[in-house]
PDB file of C-alpha atoms in Angstrom:
ATOM      1  CA  MET R1344       9.223 -26.351 -12.154  1.00 74.00           C
ATOM      2  CA  ASP R1345      11.549 -25.471 -14.560  1.00 80.00           C
ATOM      3  CA  THR R1346      10.822 -21.987 -14.450  1.00 80.00           C
ATOM      4  CA  LEU R1347      10.680 -21.597 -10.975  1.00 79.00           C
ATOM      5  CA  ARG R1348      14.458 -22.686 -10.979  1.00 84.00           C
ATOM      6  CA  ARG R1349      15.672 -20.807 -13.881  1.00 87.00           C
ATOM      7  CA  ASN R1350      14.575 -17.233 -12.746  1.00 83.00           C
ATOM      8  CA  GLY R1351      12.419 -17.600  -9.814  1.00 83.00           C
ATOM      9  CA  PRO R1352      12.475 -18.001  -6.245  1.00 86.00           C
ATOM     10  CA  LEU R1353      14.126 -21.692  -6.091  1.00 87.00           C
ATOM     11  CA  GLN R1354      16.690 -21.081  -8.344  1.00 89.00           C
ATOM     12  CA  SER R1355      19.120 -19.848  -5.008  1.00 90.00           C
ATOM     13  CA  LEU R1356      18.445 -18.779  -1.510  1.00 90.00           C
ATOM     14  CA  SER R1357      19.396 -14.963  -2.678  1.00 91.00           C
ATOM     15  CA  ALA R1358      16.993 -15.494  -5.069  1.00 90.00           C
ATOM     16  CA  MET R1359      14.495 -16.975  -2.977  1.00 90.00           C
ATOM     17  CA  SER R1360      14.936 -14.114  -0.594  1.00 90.00           C
ATOM     18  CA  SER R1361      14.935 -11.294  -3.320  1.00 90.00           C
ATOM     19  CA  TYR R1362      11.671 -12.718  -4.417  1.00 89.00           C
ATOM     20  CA  CYS R1363      10.131 -13.222  -1.387  1.00 88.00           C
ATOM     21  CA  TRP R1364      10.795  -9.745  -0.255  1.00 85.00           C
ATOM     22  CA  THR R1365       9.753  -7.896  -3.649  1.00 88.00           C
ATOM     23  CA  HIS R1366       6.201 -10.408  -3.874  1.00 84.00           C
ATOM     24  CA  GLY R1367       4.878 -10.060  -0.304  1.00 83.00           C
ATOM     25  CA  GLY R1368       3.153 -13.095   0.748  1.00 83.00           C
ATOM     26  CA  GLU R1369       4.173 -13.522   4.216  1.00 85.00           C
ATOM     27  CA  ILE R1370       2.333 -16.325   6.026  1.00 83.00           C
ATOM     28  CA  SER R1371       3.470 -15.818   9.300  1.00 74.00           C
ATOM     29  CA  THR R1372       5.515 -12.038  10.542  1.00 67.00           C
ATOM     30  CA  ASN R1373       8.060 -13.403  12.972  1.00 71.00           C
ATOM     31  CA  ASP R1374       9.309 -16.668  10.891  1.00 72.00           C
ATOM     32  CA  ARG R1375       9.863 -15.082   7.573  1.00 82.00           C
ATOM     33  CA  VAL R1376       7.933 -18.095   5.686  1.00 88.00           C
ATOM     34  CA  TYR R1377       6.138 -16.979   2.416  1.00 90.00           C
ATOM     35  CA  GLY R1378       3.731 -18.734   0.747  1.00 88.00           C
ATOM     36  CA  TYR R1379       2.063 -18.805  -3.175  1.00 89.00           C
ATOM     37  CA  ILE R1380       0.079 -20.269  -5.275  1.00 86.00           C
ATOM     38  CA  ALA R1381       0.058 -20.893  -9.054  1.00 85.00           C
ATOM     39  CA  GLU R1382      -2.689 -22.617 -11.091  1.00 84.00           C
ATOM     40  CA  THR R1383      -2.371 -24.057 -14.282  1.00 87.00           C
ATOM     41  CA  GLU R1384      -5.190 -25.799 -16.528  1.00 89.00           C
ATOM     42  CA  HIS R1385      -5.216 -29.164 -14.224  1.00 91.00           C
ATOM     43  CA  TYR R1386      -2.915 -28.470 -11.345  1.00 90.00           C
ATOM     44  CA  ARG R1387      -2.661 -25.852  -8.216  1.00 88.00           C
ATOM     45  CA  PHE R1388       0.815 -25.366  -6.878  1.00 88.00           C
ATOM     46  CA  CYS R1389       1.716 -23.949  -3.092  1.00 90.00           C
ATOM     47  CA  LEU R1390       5.137 -23.035  -2.870  1.00 91.00           C
ATOM     48  CA  ARG R1391       6.230 -22.383   1.127  1.00 91.00           C
ATOM     49  CA  CYS R1392       9.469 -20.255   0.986  1.00 90.00           C
ATOM     50  CA  THR R1393      11.506 -19.862   4.273  1.00 89.00           C
ATOM     51  CA  PRO R1394      14.636 -17.883   3.105  1.00 89.00           C
ATOM     52  CA  ARG R1395      17.168 -18.274   5.756  1.00 87.00           C
ATOM     53  CA  PRO R1396      20.174 -20.404   6.221  1.00 88.00           C
ATOM     54  CA  GLY R1397      19.885 -23.596   7.481  1.00 81.00           C
ATOM     55  CA  ASP R1398      16.404 -24.737   7.183  1.00 72.00           C
ATOM     56  CA  TYR R1399      14.418 -26.206   4.384  1.00 82.00           C
ATOM     57  CA  GLN R1400      13.970 -23.427   2.184  1.00 87.00           C
ATOM     58  CA  GLY R1401      11.064 -24.703   0.376  1.00 89.00           C
ATOM     59  CA  TYR R1402       8.529 -26.839   0.206  1.00 90.00           C
ATOM     60  CA  LEU R1403       6.134 -27.691  -3.371  1.00 89.00           C
ATOM     61  CA  TYR R1404       2.638 -29.140  -3.500  1.00 90.00           C
ATOM     62  CA  CYS R1405       1.162 -29.961  -6.661  1.00 91.00           C
ATOM     63  CA  TYR R1406      -3.002 -30.974  -6.070  1.00 89.00           C
ATOM     64  CA  ASP R1407      -5.259 -31.955  -9.381  1.00 90.00           C
ATOM     65  CA  LEU R1408      -7.207 -28.503  -9.602  1.00 85.00           C
ATOM     66  CA  ARG R1409     -10.743 -29.873 -10.216  1.00 84.00           C
ATOM     67  CA  GLU R1410     -10.700 -31.831  -7.398  1.00 83.00           C
ATOM     68  CA  GLN R1411      -9.783 -29.336  -5.262  1.00 76.00           C
ATOM     69  CA  GLN R1412     -12.793 -27.249  -6.823  1.00 72.00           C
ATOM     70  CA  MET R1413     -15.068 -30.005  -6.128  1.00 69.00           C
ATOM     71  CA  ARG R1414     -13.767 -30.500  -2.380  1.00 69.00           C
ATOM     72  CA  GLN R1415     -14.031 -26.355  -2.035  1.00 61.00           C
ATOM     73  CA  ARG R1416     -17.747 -26.413  -3.561  1.00 64.00           C
ATOM     74  CA  GLU R1417     -20.125 -26.609  -1.280  1.00 68.00           C
ATOM     75  CA  ARG R1418     -22.186 -29.679  -1.411  1.00 80.00           C
ATOM     76  CA  LEU R1419     -25.451 -29.410  -3.696  1.00 85.00           C
ATOM     77  CA  VAL R1420     -28.958 -29.884  -2.002  1.00 92.00           C
ATOM     78  CA  GLY R1421     -31.162 -29.993  -5.253  1.00 93.00           C
ATOM     79  CA  ARG R1422     -31.365 -28.020  -8.736  1.00 92.00           C
ATOM     80  CA  VAL R1423     -34.294 -26.731 -10.200  1.00 95.00           C
ATOM     81  CA  THR R1424     -35.140 -26.061 -14.460  1.00 94.00           C
ATOM     82  CA  TYR R1425     -37.044 -24.230 -15.769  1.00 93.00           C
ATOM     83  CA  THR R1426     -38.438 -24.283 -19.575  1.00 91.00           C
ATOM     84  CA  SER R1427     -37.092 -20.783 -20.470  1.00 89.00           C
ATOM     85  CA  GLY R1428     -33.748 -22.499 -20.073  1.00 88.00           C
ATOM     86  CA  GLU R1429     -33.029 -21.029 -16.283  1.00 91.00           C
ATOM     87  CA  ARG R1430     -31.063 -23.222 -13.865  1.00 91.00           C
ATOM     88  CA  GLN R1431     -30.714 -22.857 -10.089  1.00 93.00           C
ATOM     89  CA  GLU R1432     -28.552 -24.972  -7.557  1.00 90.00           C
ATOM     90  CA  PHE R1433     -29.135 -24.611  -4.587  1.00 93.00           C
ATOM     91  CA  THR R1434     -26.645 -25.558  -0.810  1.00 89.00           C
ATOM     92  CA  ASP R1435     -29.311 -24.436   1.336  1.00 92.00           C
ATOM     93  CA  PRO R1436     -32.304 -26.892   1.949  1.00 94.00           C
ATOM     94  CA  GLN R1437     -34.445 -24.204   3.476  1.00 96.00           C
ATOM     95  CA  GLU R1438     -34.045 -22.221   0.543  1.00 96.00           C
ATOM     96  CA  TYR R1439     -34.678 -25.514  -2.155  1.00 96.00           C
ATOM     97  CA  LEU R1440     -38.171 -26.619  -0.097  1.00 97.00           C
ATOM     98  CA  ARG R1441     -38.832 -23.016  -0.022  1.00 97.00           C
ATOM     99  CA  THR R1442     -38.428 -22.729  -4.203  1.00 97.00           C
ATOM    100  CA  ILE R1443     -40.467 -26.119  -4.732  1.00 96.00           C
ATOM    101  CA  GLN R1444     -43.246 -24.790  -2.556  1.00 96.00           C
ATOM    102  CA  GLU R1445     -43.567 -21.654  -4.446  1.00 96.00           C
ATOM    103  CA  GLU R1446     -42.859 -22.603  -7.959  1.00 96.00           C
ATOM    104  CA  LEU R1447     -44.841 -26.196  -7.959  1.00 95.00           C
ATOM    105  CA  PRO R1448     -48.142 -24.438  -8.607  1.00 94.00           C
ATOM    106  CA  TYR R1449     -47.114 -23.112 -12.028  1.00 94.00           C
ATOM    107  CA  ARG R1450     -45.081 -25.835 -13.249  1.00 93.00           C
ATOM    108  CA  ASN R1451     -47.422 -26.554 -16.471  1.00 93.00           C
ATOM    109  CA  THR R1452     -46.878 -22.699 -17.558  1.00 94.00           C
ATOM    110  CA  THR R1453     -42.948 -22.546 -16.369  1.00 94.00           C
ATOM    111  CA  GLY R1454     -42.075 -26.008 -17.120  1.00 94.00           C
ATOM    112  CA  PHE R1455     -40.901 -25.979 -13.598  1.00 95.00           C
ATOM    113  CA  ARG R1456     -38.610 -29.474 -12.773  1.00 95.00           C
ATOM    114  CA  TYR R1457     -36.707 -30.237  -9.357  1.00 95.00           C
ATOM    115  CA  GLU R1458     -33.935 -32.453  -9.075  1.00 94.00           C
ATOM    116  CA  THR R1459     -32.990 -33.485  -5.168  1.00 94.00           C
ATOM    117  CA  LEU R1460     -29.602 -34.343  -5.227  1.00 89.00           C
ATOM    118  CA  THR R1461     -28.902 -35.024  -1.307  1.00 87.00           C
ATOM    119  CA  ASP R1462     -28.969 -38.141   0.700  1.00 84.00           C
ATOM    120  CA  ASP R1463     -30.149 -36.306   3.404  1.00 87.00           C
ATOM    121  CA  PRO R1464     -33.590 -38.290   4.663  1.00 88.00           C
ATOM    122  CA  SER R1465     -35.012 -34.866   5.965  1.00 90.00           C
ATOM    123  CA  VAL R1466     -35.136 -33.091   3.071  1.00 93.00           C
ATOM    124  CA  ARG R1467     -35.606 -35.936   0.611  1.00 91.00           C
ATOM    125  CA  GLU R1468     -39.083 -36.061   3.469  1.00 91.00           C
ATOM    126  CA  ALA R1469     -39.671 -32.684   3.382  1.00 93.00           C
ATOM    127  CA  VAL R1470     -39.972 -33.039  -0.922  1.00 94.00           C
ATOM    128  CA  ASP R1471     -42.141 -35.499  -0.792  1.00 92.00           C
ATOM    129  CA  ASP R1472     -44.441 -33.934   1.654  1.00 92.00           C
ATOM    130  CA  ILE R1473     -44.281 -30.459  -0.215  1.00 94.00           C
ATOM    131  CA  LEU R1474     -45.554 -33.199  -3.391  1.00 92.00           C
ATOM    132  CA  TRP R1475     -48.032 -34.783  -1.834  1.00 91.00           C
ATOM    133  CA  ASP R1476     -49.639 -31.599   0.233  1.00 91.00           C
ATOM    134  CA  PHE R1477     -49.711 -30.283  -3.030  1.00 91.00           C
ATOM    135  CA  VAL R1478     -52.314 -32.962  -4.628  1.00 87.00           C
ATOM    136  CA  GLY R1479     -54.034 -33.063  -1.128  1.00 87.00           C
ATOM    137  CA  GLU R1480     -52.542 -36.240   0.047  1.00 85.00           C
ATOM    138  CA  GLU R1481     -51.092 -37.513   3.275  1.00 83.00           C
ATOM    139  CA  ASN R1482     -47.375 -38.846   2.739  1.00 78.00           C
ATOM    140  CA  PRO R1483     -47.921 -42.416   2.445  1.00 78.00           C
ATOM    141  CA  ARG R1484     -44.112 -43.142   2.831  1.00 71.00           C
ATOM    142  CA  ARG R1485     -43.651 -41.317   6.049  1.00 63.00           C
ATOM    143  CA  THR R1486     -39.939 -42.067   7.785  1.00 56.00           C
ATOM    144  CA  ASN R1487     -40.306 -44.190  10.684  1.00 51.00           C
ATOM    145  CA  ARG R1488     -39.265 -42.243  13.394  1.00 48.00           C
ATOM    146  CA  GLU R1489     -40.011 -44.797  16.132  1.00 45.00           C
ATOM    147  CA  ILE R1490     -38.126 -47.880  15.266  1.00 44.00           C
ATOM    148  CA  THR R1491     -38.861 -50.724  16.244  1.00 42.00           C
ATOM    149  CA  PHE R1492     -36.430 -53.815  16.935  1.00 42.00           C
ATOM    150  CA  GLY R1493     -37.461 -57.899  17.478  1.00 45.00           C
ATOM    151  CA  GLY R1494     -41.258 -56.280  17.889  1.00 44.00           C
ATOM    152  CA  LEU R1495     -40.682 -54.510  20.848  1.00 44.00           C
ATOM    153  CA  GLY R1496     -40.771 -50.497  21.146  1.00 41.00           C
ATOM    154  CA  LYS R1497     -38.509 -47.911  22.135  1.00 40.00           C
TER     155      LYS R1497
END
């Protein structure tokens, strides 16, 4: 922040105008609004500049970098590991289920292990179905899709 005030776009209106002109970063073409992002080890700074008299010329937003990165990541559905140290993470439920189905028969030689991370009941049930099918049994913990209330059906 101090650097931006000393010799950057926050030094003065003319410094901001010059900085924006030379560095680009135009957000909107007809309003002359510019945006810049800078990251440090722990923070992400977003600076919005409007280099013209009479307006608020600068807005500086500060975000926790780790929180921003976690929110931007797609939610993991599951992960698999092997004895070799190979590790895969999945955000696509179908790809995760396909991998379990393909790798399960080779678990004794590859050390295949899986971990379901999602709370989605349809994915968790599908994983159970794959495992029970692998051992030649029906899944005894089927989700009751026909829920009854007070002894009455739907």
